[in-house]
XYZ file of C-alpha atoms in Angstrom:
597
model
C 71.227 59.261 -59.376
C 71.377 57.243 -56.150
C 69.365 54.458 -57.754
C 71.749 54.182 -60.757
C 74.788 54.214 -58.483
C 73.325 51.428 -56.360
C 72.437 49.330 -59.392
C 75.880 49.728 -60.998
C 77.512 48.783 -57.715
C 75.432 45.606 -57.687
C 76.296 44.895 -61.351
C 80.004 45.400 -60.689
C 79.862 43.025 -57.725
C 78.107 40.295 -59.710
C 80.456 40.681 -62.717
C 83.481 40.585 -60.404
C 82.233 37.338 -58.865
C 81.618 35.867 -62.337
C 85.084 36.884 -63.575
C 86.652 35.325 -60.508
C 84.637 32.170 -61.091
C 85.711 32.049 -64.769
C 89.341 32.544 -63.778
C 89.104 29.685 -61.295
C 87.350 27.518 -63.867
C 90.009 28.271 -66.519
C 92.803 27.526 -64.084
C 91.092 24.251 -63.213
C 90.802 23.226 -66.868
C 94.465 24.102 -67.450
C 95.529 22.144 -64.391
C 93.518 19.134 -65.487
C 95.019 19.341 -68.995
C 98.550 19.507 -67.647
C 97.862 16.617 -65.320
C 96.623 14.594 -68.278
C 99.720 15.496 -70.332
C 101.995 14.717 -67.404
C 100.381 11.324 -66.919
C 100.765 10.532 -70.626
C 104.387 11.718 -70.734
C 105.229 9.795 -67.547
C 103.787 6.651 -69.059
C 105.825 7.015 -72.239
C 109.031 7.875 -70.364
C 108.712 4.913 -68.060
C 108.017 2.615 -71.078
C 111.259 3.805 -72.607
C 113.039 3.348 -69.290
C 111.644 -0.153 -68.777
C 112.437 -1.100 -72.365
C 116.014 0.033 -71.952
C 116.288 -2.078 -68.818
C 114.795 -5.123 -70.568
C 117.088 -4.807 -73.569
C 120.100 -4.474 -71.326
C 119.189 -7.762 -69.694
C 118.927 -9.544 -73.136
C 122.103 -7.924 -74.350
C 120.551 -6.155 -77.350
C 121.838 -2.627 -77.820
C 120.475 -1.718 -81.239
C 116.956 -1.433 -79.970
C 117.155 2.188 -78.755
C 116.716 4.016 -82.034
C 113.847 1.786 -83.125
C 112.118 2.187 -79.769
C 112.406 5.958 -79.907
C 111.034 6.070 -83.445
C 108.098 3.858 -82.496
C 107.169 6.032 -79.540
C 107.484 9.214 -81.638
C 104.806 7.840 -83.950
C 102.277 8.037 -81.126
C 99.610 10.760 -81.476
C 100.737 14.066 -80.066
C 104.314 12.922 -79.479
C 106.706 15.581 -80.694
C 110.045 13.971 -79.814
C 111.704 11.294 -77.663
C 115.418 11.052 -76.953
C 117.779 9.284 -74.641
C 120.670 11.086 -73.027
C 123.834 9.242 -71.921
C 125.747 10.592 -68.914
C 129.415 11.563 -69.213
C 130.449 8.645 -66.931
C 128.615 6.153 -69.191
C 130.131 7.718 -72.317
C 133.595 7.411 -70.862
C 133.030 3.721 -70.044
C 131.218 2.593 -73.249
C 131.688 5.483 -75.624
C 129.078 7.747 -77.192
C 127.162 4.923 -78.808
C 125.864 4.288 -82.322
C 123.260 7.096 -82.179
C 123.796 10.607 -80.670
C 122.841 10.545 -76.992
C 124.173 13.864 -75.788
C 122.212 16.379 -73.671
C 119.932 18.429 -75.905
C 119.557 21.438 -73.634
C 119.897 22.776 -70.105
C 116.969 20.708 -68.921
C 118.759 17.478 -69.836
C 121.953 18.674 -68.194
C 120.010 19.653 -65.026
C 118.411 16.189 -64.845
C 121.835 14.492 -65.293
C 123.303 16.775 -62.642
C 120.538 16.689 -59.971
C 118.971 13.309 -60.640
C 115.434 14.789 -60.478
C 112.663 14.796 -63.057
C 111.841 18.179 -64.664
C 108.544 19.225 -66.261
C 108.185 22.230 -68.549
C 105.424 23.787 -70.641
C 106.231 26.148 -73.524
C 104.214 27.992 -76.121
C 101.493 30.692 -76.190
C 97.762 30.826 -76.722
C 98.161 31.283 -80.496
C 101.171 28.907 -81.052
C 101.884 25.226 -80.444
C 102.016 24.317 -76.818
C 104.580 21.674 -75.865
C 104.834 19.635 -72.712
C 108.342 18.473 -71.835
C 109.220 15.761 -69.324
C 112.765 14.624 -68.547
C 113.369 11.801 -66.041
C 116.734 10.466 -64.783
C 117.963 6.829 -65.142
C 119.619 6.063 -61.781
C 121.899 3.149 -61.026
C 120.575 0.474 -58.648
C 121.832 -2.899 -57.461
C 118.460 -4.302 -56.479
C 115.493 -4.968 -58.729
C 115.343 -6.325 -62.261
C 119.005 -5.577 -62.960
C 122.135 -4.874 -61.011
C 123.451 -1.813 -62.741
C 126.724 -1.979 -60.813
C 127.595 -5.300 -62.442
C 127.929 -3.625 -65.835
C 128.614 -0.006 -65.086
C 131.476 1.541 -63.281
C 129.166 3.489 -60.993
C 127.759 3.638 -57.545
C 124.199 3.251 -56.343
C 122.313 6.476 -57.045
C 124.592 7.589 -59.867
C 122.696 9.139 -62.801
C 123.487 6.939 -65.816
C 121.319 8.849 -68.221
C 117.960 10.475 -68.851
C 114.845 10.012 -70.948
C 113.237 13.151 -72.374
C 109.836 13.309 -74.006
C 108.248 16.328 -75.678
C 104.536 16.273 -76.457
C 102.132 18.552 -78.230
C 99.157 19.377 -75.974
C 97.299 21.607 -78.440
C 94.330 19.235 -78.288
C 94.161 19.575 -74.525
C 94.527 23.344 -74.824
C 91.784 23.535 -77.418
C 89.540 21.284 -75.375
C 90.169 23.431 -72.277
C 89.554 26.629 -74.242
C 86.333 25.260 -75.674
C 85.177 24.161 -72.228
C 86.196 27.521 -70.706
C 84.511 29.445 -73.543
C 81.367 27.372 -73.142
C 81.391 27.993 -69.406
C 82.012 31.709 -69.962
C 79.162 31.984 -72.432
C 76.824 30.129 -70.093
C 77.912 32.267 -67.156
C 77.583 35.494 -69.151
C 74.081 34.531 -70.248
C 73.236 33.532 -66.708
C 74.692 36.792 -65.374
C 72.757 38.902 -67.867
C 69.562 37.054 -67.029
C 70.230 37.361 -63.305
C 70.972 41.083 -63.572
C 67.812 41.652 -65.582
C 65.755 39.817 -62.997
C 67.449 41.661 -60.122
C 66.952 44.998 -61.861
C 63.316 44.155 -62.448
C 62.626 43.212 -58.830
C 64.823 45.872 -57.265
C 63.503 48.684 -59.431
C 59.959 47.860 -58.320
C 61.014 48.466 -54.696
C 63.896 50.877 -55.161
C 61.801 53.716 -56.552
C 59.312 53.293 -53.721
C 62.081 53.045 -51.118
C 63.723 56.203 -52.464
C 60.406 58.024 -52.254
C 59.845 56.697 -48.727
C 63.341 57.898 -47.770
C 62.570 61.391 -49.123
C 59.262 61.404 -47.246
C 60.936 60.346 -43.988
C 63.688 62.945 -44.481
C 61.126 65.713 -44.907
C 59.157 64.416 -41.920
C 62.317 64.513 -39.809
C 62.607 68.161 -40.763
C 59.027 68.862 -39.708
C 57.234 68.558 -43.086
C 54.634 65.778 -42.900
C 52.792 66.791 -46.080
C 55.059 64.978 -48.582
C 53.637 61.810 -50.095
C 55.184 58.798 -51.854
C 54.510 58.595 -55.599
C 52.605 55.448 -56.542
C 54.694 52.640 -58.099
C 53.602 50.514 -61.061
C 54.437 47.232 -59.309
C 51.882 45.748 -56.969
C 54.369 45.416 -54.113
C 55.674 48.957 -54.549
C 52.124 50.249 -54.808
C 51.168 48.664 -51.490
C 54.251 50.064 -49.761
C 53.518 53.548 -51.116
C 49.833 53.292 -50.228
C 50.424 52.288 -46.595
C 53.202 54.823 -46.145
C 50.976 57.607 -47.478
C 48.112 56.457 -45.251
C 50.332 56.624 -42.160
C 51.773 60.015 -43.152
C 48.286 61.385 -43.831
C 47.069 60.237 -40.423
C 50.208 61.637 -38.762
C 49.950 64.958 -40.595
C 46.262 65.371 -39.785
C 46.683 64.365 -36.141
C 49.693 66.623 -35.548
C 48.103 69.599 -37.295
C 44.861 69.243 -35.372
C 46.704 68.622 -32.093
C 48.897 71.646 -32.735
C 45.882 73.889 -33.268
C 44.211 72.590 -30.130
C 47.438 72.953 -28.173
C 47.823 76.544 -29.357
C 44.299 77.284 -28.126
C 45.159 75.874 -24.698
C 48.550 77.390 -23.917
C 51.144 79.870 -25.145
C 54.310 77.897 -25.949
C 57.837 78.937 -25.012
C 58.861 79.138 -28.648
C 57.353 78.381 -32.021
C 58.753 75.516 -34.103
C 58.102 74.407 -37.651
C 57.959 70.767 -36.572
C 54.432 70.056 -35.264
C 55.654 66.922 -33.464
C 58.192 68.955 -31.508
C 55.541 71.597 -30.855
C 53.191 68.916 -29.530
C 55.879 67.495 -27.264
C 56.752 70.957 -25.976
C 53.079 71.690 -25.391
C 52.580 68.441 -23.459
C 55.613 69.255 -21.286
C 54.250 72.711 -20.514
C 50.753 71.387 -19.847
C 52.324 68.966 -17.401
C 54.081 71.857 -15.637
C 50.852 73.876 -15.575
C 48.908 70.930 -14.154
C 51.527 70.446 -11.436
C 51.229 74.144 -10.592
C 47.441 73.845 -10.390
C 47.686 70.750 -8.190
C 50.038 72.535 -5.799
C 47.741 75.575 -5.594
C 44.909 73.249 -4.667
C 46.848 72.361 -1.508
C 47.492 75.995 -0.532
C 45.561 77.289 2.469
C 44.850 80.802 1.277
C 45.247 83.302 -1.546
C 48.479 84.678 -0.056
C 50.158 81.314 -0.616
C 48.887 81.302 -4.206
C 50.449 84.721 -4.814
C 53.683 83.503 -3.223
C 53.708 80.607 -5.692
C 53.220 83.000 -8.643
C 56.110 85.116 -7.323
C 58.346 82.018 -7.131
C 57.314 81.075 -10.685
C 58.331 84.503 -12.054
C 61.661 84.297 -10.256
C 62.637 80.737 -11.139
C 60.839 79.936 -14.408
C 61.702 83.165 -16.223
C 64.472 84.625 -14.017
C 62.616 87.908 -13.488
C 63.468 90.211 -10.598
C 61.559 93.458 -11.120
C 57.821 92.942 -10.986
C 54.703 93.806 -9.026
C 51.448 91.930 -8.507
C 48.185 93.796 -7.995
C 44.758 92.562 -7.033
C 41.857 94.602 -8.424
C 38.116 94.534 -7.957
C 36.507 95.869 -11.168
C 33.162 96.253 -9.374
C 34.205 98.614 -6.574
C 37.439 99.828 -8.268
C 39.522 98.883 -5.220
C 43.179 98.089 -5.973
C 45.479 96.263 -3.567
C 49.224 95.731 -3.978
C 49.816 92.020 -3.348
C 53.568 91.862 -3.949
C 56.332 94.328 -4.753
C 59.616 92.742 -5.801
C 61.248 96.150 -6.124
C 60.043 99.734 -5.844
C 56.538 100.223 -7.244
C 57.076 102.510 -10.246
C 53.462 103.183 -11.154
C 50.465 104.826 -9.496
C 48.237 101.778 -9.986
C 46.335 102.336 -6.736
C 44.318 105.088 -8.418
C 43.488 102.849 -11.370
C 45.260 100.440 -13.736
C 45.210 100.849 -17.517
C 45.971 97.154 -18.151
C 42.978 96.116 -16.038
C 40.723 98.738 -17.600
C 41.594 97.577 -21.127
C 41.528 93.899 -20.061
C 44.752 93.198 -21.911
C 48.444 93.952 -22.156
C 50.084 97.363 -21.927
C 53.505 97.401 -23.604
C 55.771 100.454 -23.443
C 57.554 99.372 -26.637
C 54.343 99.848 -28.600
C 53.768 103.474 -27.613
C 55.948 106.252 -26.233
C 53.619 106.807 -23.266
C 51.744 103.519 -23.071
C 50.530 104.182 -19.541
C 50.414 107.661 -17.918
C 50.520 106.041 -14.481
C 54.192 105.025 -14.885
C 56.329 107.193 -12.598
C 59.804 106.496 -14.077
C 60.007 107.699 -17.720
C 63.236 105.711 -18.274
C 61.652 102.363 -17.461
C 60.409 99.875 -20.045
C 57.422 97.882 -18.872
C 54.780 95.363 -19.807
C 51.614 94.947 -17.719
C 49.132 92.112 -18.173
C 45.668 91.792 -16.648
C 44.265 88.319 -15.942
C 40.523 88.208 -15.356
C 39.647 85.625 -12.689
C 36.023 86.388 -11.786
C 33.703 89.414 -11.880
C 35.099 90.948 -8.707
C 38.739 89.799 -9.058
C 41.433 90.625 -11.594
C 45.148 89.969 -11.146
C 47.596 92.376 -12.804
C 51.289 91.546 -13.141
C 53.580 94.434 -14.020
C 57.125 93.695 -15.232
C 59.723 96.455 -15.465
C 63.147 96.553 -17.148
C 65.668 99.184 -18.156
C 66.830 97.115 -21.170
C 64.580 97.517 -24.203
C 65.799 94.213 -25.675
C 64.231 92.311 -22.752
C 60.696 93.399 -23.678
C 60.224 90.344 -25.902
C 61.262 88.014 -23.074
C 58.911 89.831 -20.670
C 55.957 89.621 -23.077
C 56.526 85.887 -23.539
C 56.770 85.374 -19.772
C 53.451 87.162 -19.179
C 51.742 85.242 -21.973
C 52.984 81.934 -20.551
C 52.075 82.966 -17.019
C 48.541 83.158 -18.371
C 48.738 79.379 -18.969
C 49.289 78.812 -15.255
C 46.726 81.359 -14.057
C 44.005 80.276 -16.498
C 44.455 76.630 -15.520
C 44.250 77.591 -11.826
C 41.285 79.977 -11.979
C 38.944 77.651 -10.124
C 41.463 77.177 -7.315
C 42.095 80.940 -7.117
C 38.353 81.625 -7.007
C 37.937 79.054 -4.224
C 40.754 80.658 -2.234
C 39.187 84.087 -2.787
C 35.802 82.795 -1.624
C 37.432 81.256 1.430
C 39.094 84.589 2.103
C 35.786 86.416 1.619
C 34.042 84.064 4.027
C 36.778 84.645 6.612
C 37.090 88.440 6.133
C 34.808 90.914 7.824
C 33.608 93.272 5.046
C 33.380 96.298 7.356
C 36.825 96.223 8.978
C 38.613 93.915 6.500
C 39.738 91.910 9.529
C 39.485 88.146 9.914
C 36.134 87.006 11.311
C 35.023 84.419 13.846
C 35.087 81.549 11.296
C 38.769 82.237 10.652
C 39.464 82.313 14.409
C 37.924 78.879 14.819
C 40.137 77.484 12.036
C 43.259 79.143 13.425
C 42.692 77.801 16.928
C 42.824 74.249 15.537
C 46.125 75.000 13.800
C 47.592 76.691 16.898
C 46.604 73.733 19.105
C 48.244 71.297 16.655
C 51.474 73.307 16.741
C 51.478 74.006 20.478
C 52.054 70.354 21.383
C 55.397 70.646 19.632
C 56.404 74.303 20.157
C 54.837 75.005 23.612
C 54.587 78.698 22.671
C 52.387 80.683 25.139
C 49.450 82.676 23.788
C 47.285 85.395 25.320
C 43.583 85.689 24.422
C 41.758 89.014 24.713
C 38.040 89.562 24.203
C 37.320 93.333 23.842
C 33.878 94.905 23.859
C 32.826 98.583 23.864
C 30.750 99.588 26.861
C 27.146 100.560 25.990
C 27.805 100.590 22.257
C 24.079 100.388 21.488
C 23.680 103.979 22.669
C 25.735 105.122 19.676
C 23.286 103.570 17.237
C 20.369 105.073 19.151
C 21.937 108.527 19.525
C 23.385 108.825 16.050
C 22.776 106.211 13.367
C 24.118 102.901 12.148
C 26.585 104.589 9.768
C 28.253 106.381 12.655
C 28.249 103.117 14.607
C 30.066 101.396 11.725
C 32.713 104.128 11.674
C 33.192 103.782 15.440
C 33.758 100.013 15.025
C 36.346 100.681 12.291
C 38.094 103.245 14.524
C 37.964 100.783 17.390
C 39.732 98.161 15.206
C 42.354 100.702 14.128
C 43.009 101.713 17.753
C 43.555 98.078 18.844
C 45.904 97.393 15.911
C 48.168 100.209 17.064
C 48.776 98.433 20.389
C 49.570 94.893 19.211
C 52.500 93.468 17.326
C 52.619 92.456 13.671
C 52.614 88.751 14.529
C 49.497 89.091 16.657
C 46.017 88.507 15.293
C 43.010 90.869 15.543
C 39.608 89.372 14.743
C 36.157 90.935 14.613
C 34.283 88.390 16.693
C 30.874 89.961 16.136
C 29.143 93.379 16.528
C 31.451 95.587 18.595
C 33.335 92.609 20.077
C 36.932 91.918 18.991
C 39.226 88.979 19.771
C 43.014 89.384 19.977
C 45.417 86.418 19.849
C 48.770 87.489 21.309
C 51.648 85.346 20.074
C 54.391 84.325 22.549
C 53.189 86.291 25.614
C 53.423 85.340 29.273
C 50.636 86.140 31.782
C 51.852 89.554 33.016
C 52.673 90.682 29.481
C 49.163 89.786 28.340
C 47.632 91.912 31.115
C 49.929 94.821 30.197
C 48.760 94.758 26.579
C 45.113 94.530 27.666
C 45.525 97.487 29.966
C 47.301 99.543 27.274
C 44.419 98.929 24.864
C 41.834 99.888 27.523
C 43.626 103.136 28.375
C 43.965 104.087 24.697
C 40.172 104.594 24.528
C 40.388 107.633 26.809
C 40.777 109.624 23.615
C 37.614 110.620 21.807
C 36.709 108.884 18.563
C 36.023 111.389 15.820
C 33.426 110.516 13.218
C 32.571 113.296 10.764
C 31.648 116.201 13.089
C 31.069 113.984 16.118
C 33.550 113.365 18.939
C 32.556 110.226 20.813
C 34.114 109.058 24.045
C 33.595 105.429 24.885
C 35.303 102.920 27.184
C 35.971 99.228 26.643
C 35.932 96.100 28.797
C 38.473 93.333 28.239
C 38.456 89.675 29.274
C 41.825 87.856 29.385
C 42.796 84.139 29.324
C 46.003 82.191 28.745
C 46.765 79.274 26.442
C 47.990 76.680 27.204
C 48.596 77.817 30.783
C 44.882 77.737 31.679
C 43.613 75.198 29.147
C 44.942 72.886 26.452
C 41.938 73.689 24.274
C 42.221 77.130 22.698
C 38.521 77.320 21.861
C 37.906 76.797 25.571
C 40.427 79.579 26.189
C 38.271 81.885 24.036
C 35.260 80.947 26.175
C 37.298 81.717 29.321
C 38.160 85.181 27.933
C 34.453 85.769 27.118
C 33.547 84.780 30.695
C 36.143 87.248 32.049
C 34.718 89.953 29.722
C 31.233 89.297 31.066
C 32.542 89.636 34.616
C 34.225 92.974 33.731
C 30.918 94.217 32.325
C 29.099 93.165 35.537
C 31.634 95.105 37.577
C 30.745 98.335 35.716
C 32.942 98.085 32.630
C 36.056 100.036 31.657
C 38.279 97.315 33.101
C 40.399 94.347 32.116
C 40.119 91.063 34.024
C 42.068 87.802 33.920
C 39.913 84.677 33.916
C 39.684 83.042 37.353
C 38.196 79.532 37.303
C 37.174 79.767 40.958
C 35.201 83.008 40.764
C 34.167 82.810 37.115
C 32.639 79.412 36.388
C 31.794 78.898 32.759
């Protein structure tokens, strides 16, 4: 339908141009014919006029009728007559032959003194050309009209009218116009046939290409262009189909690979849009992974996951758990709102290694405390001894779909960052004492470097305590190593009760603990040390045993005593050694004079 409309529009345009050309050509032939007739009539009229003038000079007056008759015998001449003006008739009379005005044209010429041309007749009747010219009185030239006529210069004395048949010119013009029309029509038909032939060879292919592109724009890249009979159309169809085949195959394969890599925000029928969306999300995931790589510890990684849930998916009620499938230990990493499930005693999502969705079952998880809550929990396996579980809660059932999608997409970020999370976990494991779950000596050495870097700017005072139980080896000898381990754990718990949350307790080795007191002056540090020492007056209960042990504490100050915190630790160890030498159960401040390192 579109092809026919386009072709007929082209035909109409060409025909319109041809008709306009024929009209111009016909008008040109007519103009040329009239010009020829006018030239011929002018010649005859001026012959009559000149003859009249010549005969007036010789004094012959009977010449007029003969002259008119002679001119009328010329080919194509219809009639010639001379008109005498009223002034001339009054002076000389009406003459031998009638010389009155034949019609309004003659009277207009006598009145205005201007020549008048007129064409009369139709296409199927005789066509006449009429020319009437005035005879005006002059006093200069061949004759002085004023010498004979009672008139002034410029007075119209008469007129000469000639009427000619121009049928021959009309027929000649019609024949020429008809010939031109026939030639143009033949040329137009030939041109249209050639145009139709060439256009049709491309038009069908172009229409098919347009349909293919339209379907591709809508996401369907499987449509192909039908092969054309013409060689040019065939090539266009062949190359278009080759490109579409390559595009369809590439997008389909890329879409499948993309789907295996990440869970997209939303599905789309257009594989190109899906690919673009997948690339955008992979870029976001890679940025997330790169940022995690810069994080110092696993806590910062969890903080980044929390920020992602808040900002990327606008979620506000979720919990993050860290589970060890090997020893079944569960730790709550983050609670955005109140924890609504008893996951500490075991997590169903982690046990099933998948997703638990309350919309799929009335009681999807028996651990959920609030029966009114809708929830989705997803377990992400990181390594053998580490799983991360994210639990999302809502009180609107319609938000379950959004929550499921968020957890599935969160998997993109976590899966891409597994190596970084494992590295952070290993770093944490290396820096955590397995017995007390406190930071170890390696962590202390790292932290001292950070504290020294900050202290040059903040000038915050720190206190350093080195705590050691007096004669701890007797516990292992008297009881056993298991009891000794429990005493060390109780010792750590006792110290934690006497320091602030911002302070740092580190198991330095064996029964020795280091305490870094944040923002303490000298006297305050000694007060804390003494409070810890006195707290060990209470017996430590292990199973059925009640053990009473004292501690010795060495104290140093940073940066008051040294600008190197590691040196400050050595000072505190030297003070601890001195306390031990003095009998133990005491706390001593490092004195550089009496306690050389």
